[in-house]
mmCIF file with all atom_site columns, C-alpha atoms in Angstrom:
data_model
loop_
_atom_site.group_PDB
_atom_site.id
_atom_site.type_symbol
_atom_site.label_atom_id
_atom_site.label_alt_id
_atom_site.label_comp_id
_atom_site.label_asym_id
_atom_site.label_entity_id
_atom_site.label_seq_id
_atom_site.pdbx_PDB_ins_code
_atom_site.Cartn_x
_atom_site.Cartn_y
_atom_site.Cartn_z
_atom_site.occupancy
_atom_site.B_iso_or_equiv
_atom_site.pdbx_formal_charge
_atom_site.auth_seq_id
_atom_site.auth_comp_id
_atom_site.auth_asym_id
_atom_site.auth_atom_id
_atom_site.pdbx_PDB_model_num
ATOM 1   C CA . MET A 1 1   ? -259.246 -31.664 50.110 1.00 0.00 ? 1   MET A CA 1
ATOM 2   C CA . ALA A 1 2   ? -259.461 -28.299 51.853 1.00 0.00 ? 2   ALA A CA 1
ATOM 3   C CA . VAL A 1 3   ? -259.902 -25.160 49.751 1.00 0.00 ? 3   VAL A CA 1
ATOM 4   C CA . PRO A 1 4   ? -257.607 -22.286 50.826 1.00 0.00 ? 4   PRO A CA 1
ATOM 5   C CA . ALA A 1 5   ? -259.577 -19.397 52.351 1.00 0.00 ? 5   ALA A CA 1
ATOM 6   C CA . GLY A 1 6   ? -258.141 -16.855 49.885 1.00 0.00 ? 6   GLY A CA 1
ATOM 7   C CA . LEU A 1 7   ? -259.242 -18.949 46.900 1.00 0.00 ? 7   LEU A CA 1
ATOM 8   C CA . LEU A 1 8   ? -262.659 -19.531 48.412 1.00 0.00 ? 8   LEU A CA 1
ATOM 9   C CA . CYS A 1 9   ? -263.162 -15.772 48.899 1.00 0.00 ? 9   CYS A CA 1
ATOM 10  C CA . TRP A 1 10  ? -262.007 -15.110 45.345 1.00 0.00 ? 10  TRP A CA 1
ATOM 11  C CA . LEU A 1 11  ? -264.605 -17.547 44.072 1.00 0.00 ? 11  LEU A CA 1
ATOM 12  C CA . VAL A 1 12  ? -267.416 -15.899 45.981 1.00 0.00 ? 12  VAL A CA 1
ATOM 13  C CA . LEU A 1 13  ? -266.479 -12.258 45.471 1.00 0.00 ? 13  LEU A CA 1
ATOM 14  C CA . ALA A 1 14  ? -269.687 -11.729 43.563 1.00 0.00 ? 14  ALA A CA 1
ATOM 15  C CA . ALA A 1 15  ? -271.528 -12.747 46.721 1.00 0.00 ? 15  ALA A CA 1
ATOM 16  C CA . GLY A 1 16  ? -269.803 -10.023 48.693 1.00 0.00 ? 16  GLY A CA 1
ATOM 17  C CA . CYS A 1 17  ? -266.863 -11.837 50.321 1.00 0.00 ? 17  CYS A CA 1
ATOM 18  C CA . SER A 1 18  ? -263.969 -9.477  50.880 1.00 0.00 ? 18  SER A CA 1
ATOM 19  C CA . PRO A 1 19  ? -260.640 -11.277 51.319 1.00 0.00 ? 19  PRO A CA 1
ATOM 20  C CA . GLY A 1 20  ? -258.777 -8.129  52.405 1.00 0.00 ? 20  GLY A CA 1
ATOM 21  C CA . GLU A 1 21  ? -255.295 -7.884  50.971 1.00 0.00 ? 21  GLU A CA 1
ATOM 22  C CA . PRO A 1 22  ? -254.614 -10.441 48.213 1.00 0.00 ? 22  PRO A CA 1
ATOM 23  C CA . PRO A 1 23  ? -251.777 -12.843 49.047 1.00 0.00 ? 23  PRO A CA 1
ATOM 24  C CA . ALA A 1 24  ? -248.386 -11.698 47.827 1.00 0.00 ? 24  ALA A CA 1
ATOM 25  C CA . PRO A 1 25  ? -247.209 -13.733 44.822 1.00 0.00 ? 25  PRO A CA 1
ATOM 26  C CA . VAL A 1 26  ? -244.206 -15.928 45.501 1.00 0.00 ? 26  VAL A CA 1
ATOM 27  C CA . PRO A 1 27  ? -241.563 -15.719 42.763 1.00 0.00 ? 27  PRO A CA 1
ATOM 28  C CA . VAL A 1 28  ? -240.216 -18.823 41.070 1.00 0.00 ? 28  VAL A CA 1
ATOM 29  C CA . THR A 1 29  ? -236.534 -18.298 40.357 1.00 0.00 ? 29  THR A CA 1
ATOM 30  C CA . ALA A 1 30  ? -235.662 -21.520 38.526 1.00 0.00 ? 30  ALA A CA 1
ATOM 31  C CA . GLY A 1 31  ? -235.134 -21.206 34.796 1.00 0.00 ? 31  GLY A CA 1
ATOM 32  C CA . ALA A 1 32  ? -234.006 -17.583 34.682 1.00 0.00 ? 32  ALA A CA 1
ATOM 33  C CA . SER A 1 33  ? -232.366 -16.543 31.439 1.00 0.00 ? 33  SER A CA 1
ATOM 34  C CA . PRO A 1 34  ? -228.559 -16.095 31.503 1.00 0.00 ? 34  PRO A CA 1
ATOM 35  C CA . GLY A 1 35  ? -227.503 -12.461 31.890 1.00 0.00 ? 35  GLY A CA 1
ATOM 36  C CA . ARG A 1 36  ? -230.830 -11.436 33.401 1.00 0.00 ? 36  ARG A CA 1
ATOM 37  C CA . ASN A 1 37  ? -231.928 -11.076 36.962 1.00 0.00 ? 37  ASN A CA 1
ATOM 38  C CA . ALA A 1 38  ? -233.998 -14.079 38.085 1.00 0.00 ? 38  ALA A CA 1
ATOM 39  C CA . ALA A 1 39  ? -236.735 -11.677 39.232 1.00 0.00 ? 39  ALA A CA 1
ATOM 40  C CA . ASP A 1 40  ? -237.106 -10.452 35.635 1.00 0.00 ? 40  ASP A CA 1
ATOM 41  C CA . ASP A 1 41  ? -238.162 -13.928 34.479 1.00 0.00 ? 41  ASP A CA 1
ATOM 42  C CA . ALA A 1 42  ? -240.077 -14.924 37.594 1.00 0.00 ? 42  ALA A CA 1
ATOM 43  C CA . ALA A 1 43  ? -243.629 -16.085 37.510 1.00 0.00 ? 43  ALA A CA 1
ATOM 44  C CA . THR A 1 44  ? -245.845 -16.531 40.508 1.00 0.00 ? 44  THR A CA 1
ATOM 45  C CA . VAL A 1 45  ? -246.182 -20.009 41.969 1.00 0.00 ? 45  VAL A CA 1
ATOM 46  C CA . SER A 1 46  ? -249.597 -20.212 40.292 1.00 0.00 ? 46  SER A CA 1
ATOM 47  C CA . GLY A 1 47  ? -247.945 -19.719 36.891 1.00 0.00 ? 47  GLY A CA 1
ATOM 48  C CA . ALA A 1 48  ? -249.197 -16.185 36.285 1.00 0.00 ? 48  ALA A CA 1
ATOM 49  C CA . PRO A 1 49  ? -246.489 -14.267 34.404 1.00 0.00 ? 49  PRO A CA 1
ATOM 50  C CA . ARG A 1 50  ? -245.058 -11.107 35.922 1.00 0.00 ? 50  ARG A CA 1
ATOM 51  C CA . VAL A 1 51  ? -245.884 -7.787  34.255 1.00 0.00 ? 51  VAL A CA 1
ATOM 52  C CA . THR A 1 52  ? -242.622 -6.197  33.113 1.00 0.00 ? 52  THR A CA 1
ATOM 53  C CA . VAL A 1 53  ? -244.078 -2.767  32.279 1.00 0.00 ? 53  VAL A CA 1
ATOM 54  C CA . PRO A 1 54  ? -247.020 -2.201  34.643 1.00 0.00 ? 54  PRO A CA 1
ATOM 55  C CA . ARG A 1 55  ? -249.723 0.291   33.742 1.00 0.00 ? 55  ARG A CA 1
ATOM 56  C CA . ASP A 1 56  ? -251.854 2.456   35.979 1.00 0.00 ? 56  ASP A CA 1
ATOM 57  C CA . PRO A 1 57  ? -255.534 1.472   35.552 1.00 0.00 ? 57  PRO A CA 1
ATOM 58  C CA . GLY A 1 58  ? -256.740 4.548   37.483 1.00 0.00 ? 58  GLY A CA 1
ATOM 59  C CA . ARG A 1 59  ? -257.772 6.312   34.273 1.00 0.00 ? 59  ARG A CA 1
ATOM 60  C CA . LEU A 1 60  ? -260.484 3.699   33.744 1.00 0.00 ? 60  LEU A CA 1
ATOM 61  C CA . ALA A 1 61  ? -262.331 4.595   36.952 1.00 0.00 ? 61  ALA A CA 1
ATOM 62  C CA . GLY A 1 62  ? -265.943 5.366   36.187 1.00 0.00 ? 62  GLY A CA 1
ATOM 63  C CA . CYS A 1 63  ? -267.882 5.082   32.963 1.00 0.00 ? 63  CYS A CA 1
ATOM 64  C CA . HIS A 1 64  ? -267.177 8.467   31.416 1.00 0.00 ? 64  HIS A CA 1
ATOM 65  C CA . PRO A 1 65  ? -263.458 8.037   30.573 1.00 0.00 ? 65  PRO A CA 1
ATOM 66  C CA . SER A 1 66  ? -263.931 4.403   29.545 1.00 0.00 ? 66  SER A CA 1
ATOM 67  C CA . THR A 1 67  ? -266.848 5.236   27.260 1.00 0.00 ? 67  THR A CA 1
ATOM 68  C CA . GLU A 1 68  ? -264.762 7.869   25.468 1.00 0.00 ? 68  GLU A CA 1
ATOM 69  C CA . LEU A 1 69  ? -261.953 5.324   24.973 1.00 0.00 ? 69  LEU A CA 1
ATOM 70  C CA . LEU A 1 70  ? -264.264 2.647   23.564 1.00 0.00 ? 70  LEU A CA 1
ATOM 71  C CA . GLY A 1 71  ? -265.965 5.079   21.224 1.00 0.00 ? 71  GLY A CA 1
ATOM 72  C CA . PRO A 1 72  ? -269.372 4.907   19.615 1.00 0.00 ? 72  PRO A CA 1
ATOM 73  C CA . GLY A 1 73  ? -268.227 2.240   17.142 1.00 0.00 ? 73  GLY A CA 1
ATOM 74  C CA . LEU A 1 74  ? -267.910 -0.388  19.867 1.00 0.00 ? 74  LEU A CA 1
ATOM 75  C CA . VAL A 1 75  ? -270.545 0.589   22.462 1.00 0.00 ? 75  VAL A CA 1
ATOM 76  C CA . VAL A 1 76  ? -273.631 2.764   22.621 1.00 0.00 ? 76  VAL A CA 1
ATOM 77  C CA . PRO A 1 77  ? -272.387 5.612   24.893 1.00 0.00 ? 77  PRO A CA 1
ATOM 78  C CA . SER A 1 78  ? -275.825 6.401   26.347 1.00 0.00 ? 78  SER A CA 1
ATOM 79  C CA . THR A 1 79  ? -276.099 2.872   27.791 1.00 0.00 ? 79  THR A CA 1
ATOM 80  C CA . ALA A 1 80  ? -273.106 3.305   30.180 1.00 0.00 ? 80  ALA A CA 1
ATOM 81  C CA . SER A 1 81  ? -273.910 2.003   33.656 1.00 0.00 ? 81  SER A CA 1
ATOM 82  C CA . PRO A 1 82  ? -271.387 2.052   36.548 1.00 0.00 ? 82  PRO A CA 1
ATOM 83  C CA . THR A 1 83  ? -270.673 -1.262  38.273 1.00 0.00 ? 83  THR A CA 1
ATOM 84  C CA . THR A 1 84  ? -269.134 -1.750  41.694 1.00 0.00 ? 84  THR A CA 1
ATOM 85  C CA . GLY A 1 85  ? -268.354 -4.890  43.624 1.00 0.00 ? 85  GLY A CA 1
ATOM 86  C CA . ALA A 1 86  ? -265.968 -6.422  46.128 1.00 0.00 ? 86  ALA A CA 1
ATOM 87  C CA . ALA A 1 87  ? -263.499 -7.250  43.348 1.00 0.00 ? 87  ALA A CA 1
ATOM 88  C CA . GLY A 1 88  ? -263.341 -3.809  41.767 1.00 0.00 ? 88  GLY A CA 1
ATOM 89  C CA . SER A 1 89  ? -265.238 -1.174  39.859 1.00 0.00 ? 89  SER A CA 1
ATOM 90  C CA . GLY A 1 90  ? -266.082 -0.706  36.233 1.00 0.00 ? 90  GLY A CA 1
ATOM 91  C CA . CYS A 1 91  ? -268.775 -0.014  33.689 1.00 0.00 ? 91  CYS A CA 1
ATOM 92  C CA . SER A 1 92  ? -271.145 -1.930  31.444 1.00 0.00 ? 92  SER A CA 1
ATOM 93  C CA . TRP A 1 93  ? -272.600 -0.935  28.084 1.00 0.00 ? 93  TRP A CA 1
ATOM 94  C CA . THR A 1 94  ? -274.775 -2.300  25.336 1.00 0.00 ? 94  THR A CA 1
ATOM 95  C CA . GLY A 1 95  ? -273.056 -2.683  22.008 1.00 0.00 ? 95  GLY A CA 1
ATOM 96  C CA . PRO A 1 96  ? -274.716 -1.789  18.715 1.00 0.00 ? 96  PRO A CA 1
ATOM 97  C CA . SER A 1 97  ? -277.110 -4.309  17.255 1.00 0.00 ? 97  SER A CA 1
ATOM 98  C CA . PRO A 1 98  ? -275.330 -6.459  14.635 1.00 0.00 ? 98  PRO A CA 1
ATOM 99  C CA . SER A 1 99  ? -276.942 -6.621  11.188 1.00 0.00 ? 99  SER A CA 1
ATOM 100 C CA . GLY A 1 100 ? -280.188 -4.994  12.272 1.00 0.00 ? 100 GLY A CA 1
ATOM 101 C CA . THR A 1 101 ? -281.144 -7.817  14.657 1.00 0.00 ? 101 THR A CA 1
ATOM 102 C CA . GLY A 1 102 ? -282.519 -5.217  17.053 1.00 0.00 ? 102 GLY A CA 1
ATOM 103 C CA . ARG A 1 103 ? -280.574 -6.727  19.960 1.00 0.00 ? 103 ARG A CA 1
ATOM 104 C CA . GLY A 1 104 ? -277.118 -5.573  20.956 1.00 0.00 ? 104 GLY A CA 1
ATOM 105 C CA . PHE A 1 105 ? -274.515 -7.355  23.032 1.00 0.00 ? 105 PHE A CA 1
ATOM 106 C CA . LEU A 1 106 ? -273.369 -6.562  26.571 1.00 0.00 ? 106 LEU A CA 1
ATOM 107 C CA . LEU A 1 107 ? -269.813 -5.339  27.219 1.00 0.00 ? 107 LEU A CA 1
ATOM 108 C CA . ARG A 1 108 ? -268.507 -4.941  30.762 1.00 0.00 ? 108 ARG A CA 1
ATOM 109 C CA . ALA A 1 109 ? -265.048 -3.715  31.785 1.00 0.00 ? 109 ALA A CA 1
ATOM 110 C CA . ASP A 1 110 ? -263.830 -3.933  35.387 1.00 0.00 ? 110 ASP A CA 1
ATOM 111 C CA . VAL A 1 111 ? -260.578 -2.852  37.013 1.00 0.00 ? 111 VAL A CA 1
ATOM 112 C CA . ARG A 1 112 ? -259.777 -5.406  39.685 1.00 0.00 ? 112 ARG A CA 1
ATOM 113 C CA . ALA A 1 113 ? -257.461 -5.116  42.661 1.00 0.00 ? 113 ALA A CA 1
ATOM 114 C CA . ALA A 1 114 ? -255.869 -8.444  41.789 1.00 0.00 ? 114 ALA A CA 1
ATOM 115 C CA . GLY A 1 115 ? -253.506 -9.554  39.072 1.00 0.00 ? 115 GLY A CA 1
ATOM 116 C CA . LEU A 1 116 ? -253.838 -12.817 37.158 1.00 0.00 ? 116 LEU A CA 1
ATOM 117 C CA . ASP A 1 117 ? -252.568 -14.857 40.124 1.00 0.00 ? 117 ASP A CA 1
ATOM 118 C CA . GLY A 1 118 ? -256.058 -15.728 41.411 1.00 0.00 ? 118 GLY A CA 1
ATOM 119 C CA . THR A 1 119 ? -257.263 -16.597 37.918 1.00 0.00 ? 119 THR A CA 1
ATOM 120 C CA . HIS A 1 120 ? -254.300 -18.950 37.447 1.00 0.00 ? 120 HIS A CA 1
ATOM 121 C CA . ARG A 1 121 ? -254.881 -20.533 40.861 1.00 0.00 ? 121 ARG A CA 1
ATOM 122 C CA . ALA A 1 122 ? -258.516 -21.257 39.935 1.00 0.00 ? 122 ALA A CA 1
ATOM 123 C CA . ARG A 1 123 ? -257.728 -22.541 36.433 1.00 0.00 ? 123 ARG A CA 1
ATOM 124 C CA . ASP A 1 124 ? -259.264 -25.978 37.106 1.00 0.00 ? 124 ASP A CA 1
ATOM 125 C CA . LEU A 1 125 ? -262.622 -24.372 37.894 1.00 0.00 ? 125 LEU A CA 1
ATOM 126 C CA . PHE A 1 126 ? -263.019 -22.929 34.371 1.00 0.00 ? 126 PHE A CA 1
ATOM 127 C CA . ARG A 1 127 ? -264.315 -24.916 31.399 1.00 0.00 ? 127 ARG A CA 1
ATOM 128 C CA . ALA A 1 128 ? -261.606 -23.203 29.348 1.00 0.00 ? 128 ALA A CA 1
ATOM 129 C CA . PHE A 1 129 ? -258.351 -21.507 30.265 1.00 0.00 ? 129 PHE A CA 1
ATOM 130 C CA . ARG A 1 130 ? -256.250 -20.022 27.467 1.00 0.00 ? 130 ARG A CA 1
ATOM 131 C CA . THR A 1 131 ? -253.219 -17.835 28.174 1.00 0.00 ? 131 THR A CA 1
ATOM 132 C CA . GLY A 1 132 ? -251.932 -15.182 25.796 1.00 0.00 ? 132 GLY A CA 1
ATOM 133 C CA . GLU A 1 133 ? -251.135 -11.493 25.549 1.00 0.00 ? 133 GLU A CA 1
ATOM 134 C CA . VAL A 1 134 ? -252.992 -8.315  24.710 1.00 0.00 ? 134 VAL A CA 1
ATOM 135 C CA . ASP A 1 135 ? -250.748 -5.435  23.678 1.00 0.00 ? 135 ASP A CA 1
ATOM 136 C CA . GLY A 1 136 ? -247.745 -7.060  25.381 1.00 0.00 ? 136 GLY A CA 1
ATOM 137 C CA . LEU A 1 137 ? -249.541 -7.701  28.686 1.00 0.00 ? 137 LEU A CA 1
ATOM 138 C CA . PRO A 1 138 ? -250.281 -11.243 29.972 1.00 0.00 ? 138 PRO A CA 1
ATOM 139 C CA . SER A 1 139 ? -253.877 -12.337 29.509 1.00 0.00 ? 139 SER A CA 1
ATOM 140 C CA . VAL A 1 140 ? -256.206 -15.264 30.156 1.00 0.00 ? 140 VAL A CA 1
ATOM 141 C CA . VAL A 1 141 ? -259.452 -16.157 28.375 1.00 0.00 ? 141 VAL A CA 1
ATOM 142 C CA . THR A 1 142 ? -261.793 -18.241 30.517 1.00 0.00 ? 142 THR A CA 1
ATOM 143 C CA . SER A 1 143 ? -264.536 -18.900 27.968 1.00 0.00 ? 143 SER A CA 1
ATOM 144 C CA . PRO A 1 144 ? -264.580 -22.030 25.800 1.00 0.00 ? 144 PRO A CA 1
ATOM 145 C CA . GLU A 1 145 ? -264.411 -21.869 22.000 1.00 0.00 ? 145 GLU A CA 1
ATOM 146 C CA . GLY A 1 146 ? -267.868 -21.510 20.482 1.00 0.00 ? 146 GLY A CA 1
ATOM 147 C CA . ASP A 1 147 ? -269.346 -19.918 23.602 1.00 0.00 ? 147 ASP A CA 1
ATOM 148 C CA . PRO A 1 148 ? -271.368 -16.783 22.684 1.00 0.00 ? 148 PRO A CA 1
ATOM 149 C CA . SER A 1 149 ? -269.689 -14.883 25.537 1.00 0.00 ? 149 SER A CA 1
ATOM 150 C CA . CYS A 1 150 ? -266.068 -14.214 26.470 1.00 0.00 ? 150 CYS A CA 1
ATOM 151 C CA . SER A 1 151 ? -264.254 -13.309 29.680 1.00 0.00 ? 151 SER A CA 1
ATOM 152 C CA . LEU A 1 152 ? -260.833 -11.794 28.988 1.00 0.00 ? 152 LEU A CA 1
ATOM 153 C CA . HIS A 1 153 ? -258.541 -10.993 31.928 1.00 0.00 ? 153 HIS A CA 1
ATOM 154 C CA . VAL A 1 154 ? -255.497 -8.766  31.241 1.00 0.00 ? 154 VAL A CA 1
ATOM 155 C CA . ALA A 1 155 ? -252.842 -8.038  33.893 1.00 0.00 ? 155 ALA A CA 1
ATOM 156 C CA . THR A 1 156 ? -252.090 -4.317  34.126 1.00 0.00 ? 156 THR A CA 1
ATOM 157 C CA . SER A 1 157 ? -249.559 -5.057  36.922 1.00 0.00 ? 157 SER A CA 1
ATOM 158 C CA . ASP A 1 158 ? -248.769 -7.979  39.215 1.00 0.00 ? 158 ASP A CA 1
ATOM 159 C CA . ASP A 1 159 ? -251.567 -6.824  41.519 1.00 0.00 ? 159 ASP A CA 1
ATOM 160 C CA . THR A 1 160 ? -254.197 -5.272  39.201 1.00 0.00 ? 160 THR A CA 1
ATOM 161 C CA . SER A 1 161 ? -256.057 -6.476  36.139 1.00 0.00 ? 161 SER A CA 1
ATOM 162 C CA . LEU A 1 162 ? -258.626 -5.434  33.581 1.00 0.00 ? 162 LEU A CA 1
ATOM 163 C CA . THR A 1 163 ? -261.464 -7.873  32.934 1.00 0.00 ? 163 THR A CA 1
ATOM 164 C CA . VAL A 1 164 ? -263.569 -7.435  29.802 1.00 0.00 ? 164 VAL A CA 1
ATOM 165 C CA . GLN A 1 165 ? -266.692 -9.559  29.413 1.00 0.00 ? 165 GLN A CA 1
ATOM 166 C CA . VAL A 1 166 ? -268.652 -9.621  26.167 1.00 0.00 ? 166 VAL A CA 1
ATOM 167 C CA . GLY A 1 167 ? -271.691 -11.569 25.064 1.00 0.00 ? 167 GLY A CA 1
ATOM 168 C CA . PRO A 1 168 ? -273.702 -12.776 23.333 1.00 0.00 ? 168 PRO A CA 1
ATOM 169 C CA . VAL A 1 169 ? -272.163 -12.024 19.949 1.00 0.00 ? 169 VAL A CA 1
ATOM 170 C CA . PRO A 1 170 ? -270.752 -14.314 17.200 1.00 0.00 ? 170 PRO A CA 1
ATOM 171 C CA . ASP A 1 171 ? -267.027 -13.667 17.967 1.00 0.00 ? 171 ASP A CA 1
ATOM 172 C CA . PRO A 1 172 ? -267.061 -12.388 21.564 1.00 0.00 ? 172 PRO A CA 1
ATOM 173 C CA . CYS A 1 173 ? -263.327 -12.768 22.257 1.00 0.00 ? 173 CYS A CA 1
ATOM 174 C CA . ALA A 1 174 ? -262.425 -10.661 19.216 1.00 0.00 ? 174 ALA A CA 1
ATOM 175 C CA . VAL A 1 175 ? -264.734 -7.909  20.526 1.00 0.00 ? 175 VAL A CA 1
ATOM 176 C CA . ALA A 1 176 ? -263.304 -8.287  24.063 1.00 0.00 ? 176 ALA A CA 1
ATOM 177 C CA . THR A 1 177 ? -259.730 -8.066  22.741 1.00 0.00 ? 177 THR A CA 1
ATOM 178 C CA . ARG A 1 178 ? -260.552 -4.966  20.684 1.00 0.00 ? 178 ARG A CA 1
ATOM 179 C CA . ALA A 1 179 ? -262.194 -3.317  23.712 1.00 0.00 ? 179 ALA A CA 1
ATOM 180 C CA . ALA A 1 180 ? -259.288 -4.232  26.024 1.00 0.00 ? 180 ALA A CA 1
ATOM 181 C CA . SER A 1 181 ? -256.756 -2.916  23.508 1.00 0.00 ? 181 SER A CA 1
ATOM 182 C CA . ARG A 1 182 ? -258.568 0.451   23.261 1.00 0.00 ? 182 ARG A CA 1
ATOM 183 C CA . LEU A 1 183 ? -258.738 0.763   27.041 1.00 0.00 ? 183 LEU A CA 1
ATOM 184 C CA . LEU A 1 184 ? -255.116 -0.302  27.605 1.00 0.00 ? 184 LEU A CA 1
ATOM 185 C CA . ALA A 1 185 ? -253.819 2.171   25.017 1.00 0.00 ? 185 ALA A CA 1
ATOM 186 C CA . ALA A 1 186 ? -254.795 5.025   27.332 1.00 0.00 ? 186 ALA A CA 1
ATOM 187 C CA . LEU A 1 187 ? -253.094 3.664   30.456 1.00 0.00 ? 187 LEU A CA 1
ATOM 188 C CA . PRO A 1 188 ? -249.768 5.294   31.346 1.00 0.00 ? 188 PRO A CA 1
ATOM 189 C CA . PRO A 1 189 ? -246.901 3.193   32.699 1.00 0.00 ? 189 PRO A CA 1
ATOM 190 C CA . ARG A 1 190 ? -246.580 3.207   36.505 1.00 0.00 ? 190 ARG A CA 1
#
């Protein structure tokens, strides 16, 4: 079975592959609710839900604004380190050490120039794939239950997303959700 070039590039973004423009999502119009426009209920062919009220993730560019939004209760501000890659840009921090263990957790937040479409297309490659919402925006968790780390992907629009990775910590997805919620609260609608 051949792997589509766009999916292959998405999988190796960390290795520096740049797919150019992401493929445009194709709407599915079957099953639209009566009285609503079919485009309102459309999902992409991959199953990624559309974002009805997109937000502008531009405010999260760089570590400084993001660090202020997360606050000292969630991360240690002095540990902020900018991250840049083919998929997007973001910041990583160390979180405070739980219960005096002397070792904190790592939290990384990235704004990606892709919505949840690519994540949905690659769903079979993840050990876990759980859909949900964070503050009314579609989300996907790609870490299995009991894993000491969590990858939470939240669509900020059909073509952008916020990815928050946390670990190792006892309840990493709760920390990732709290961090994503704080960051999303500062994003204005587009």
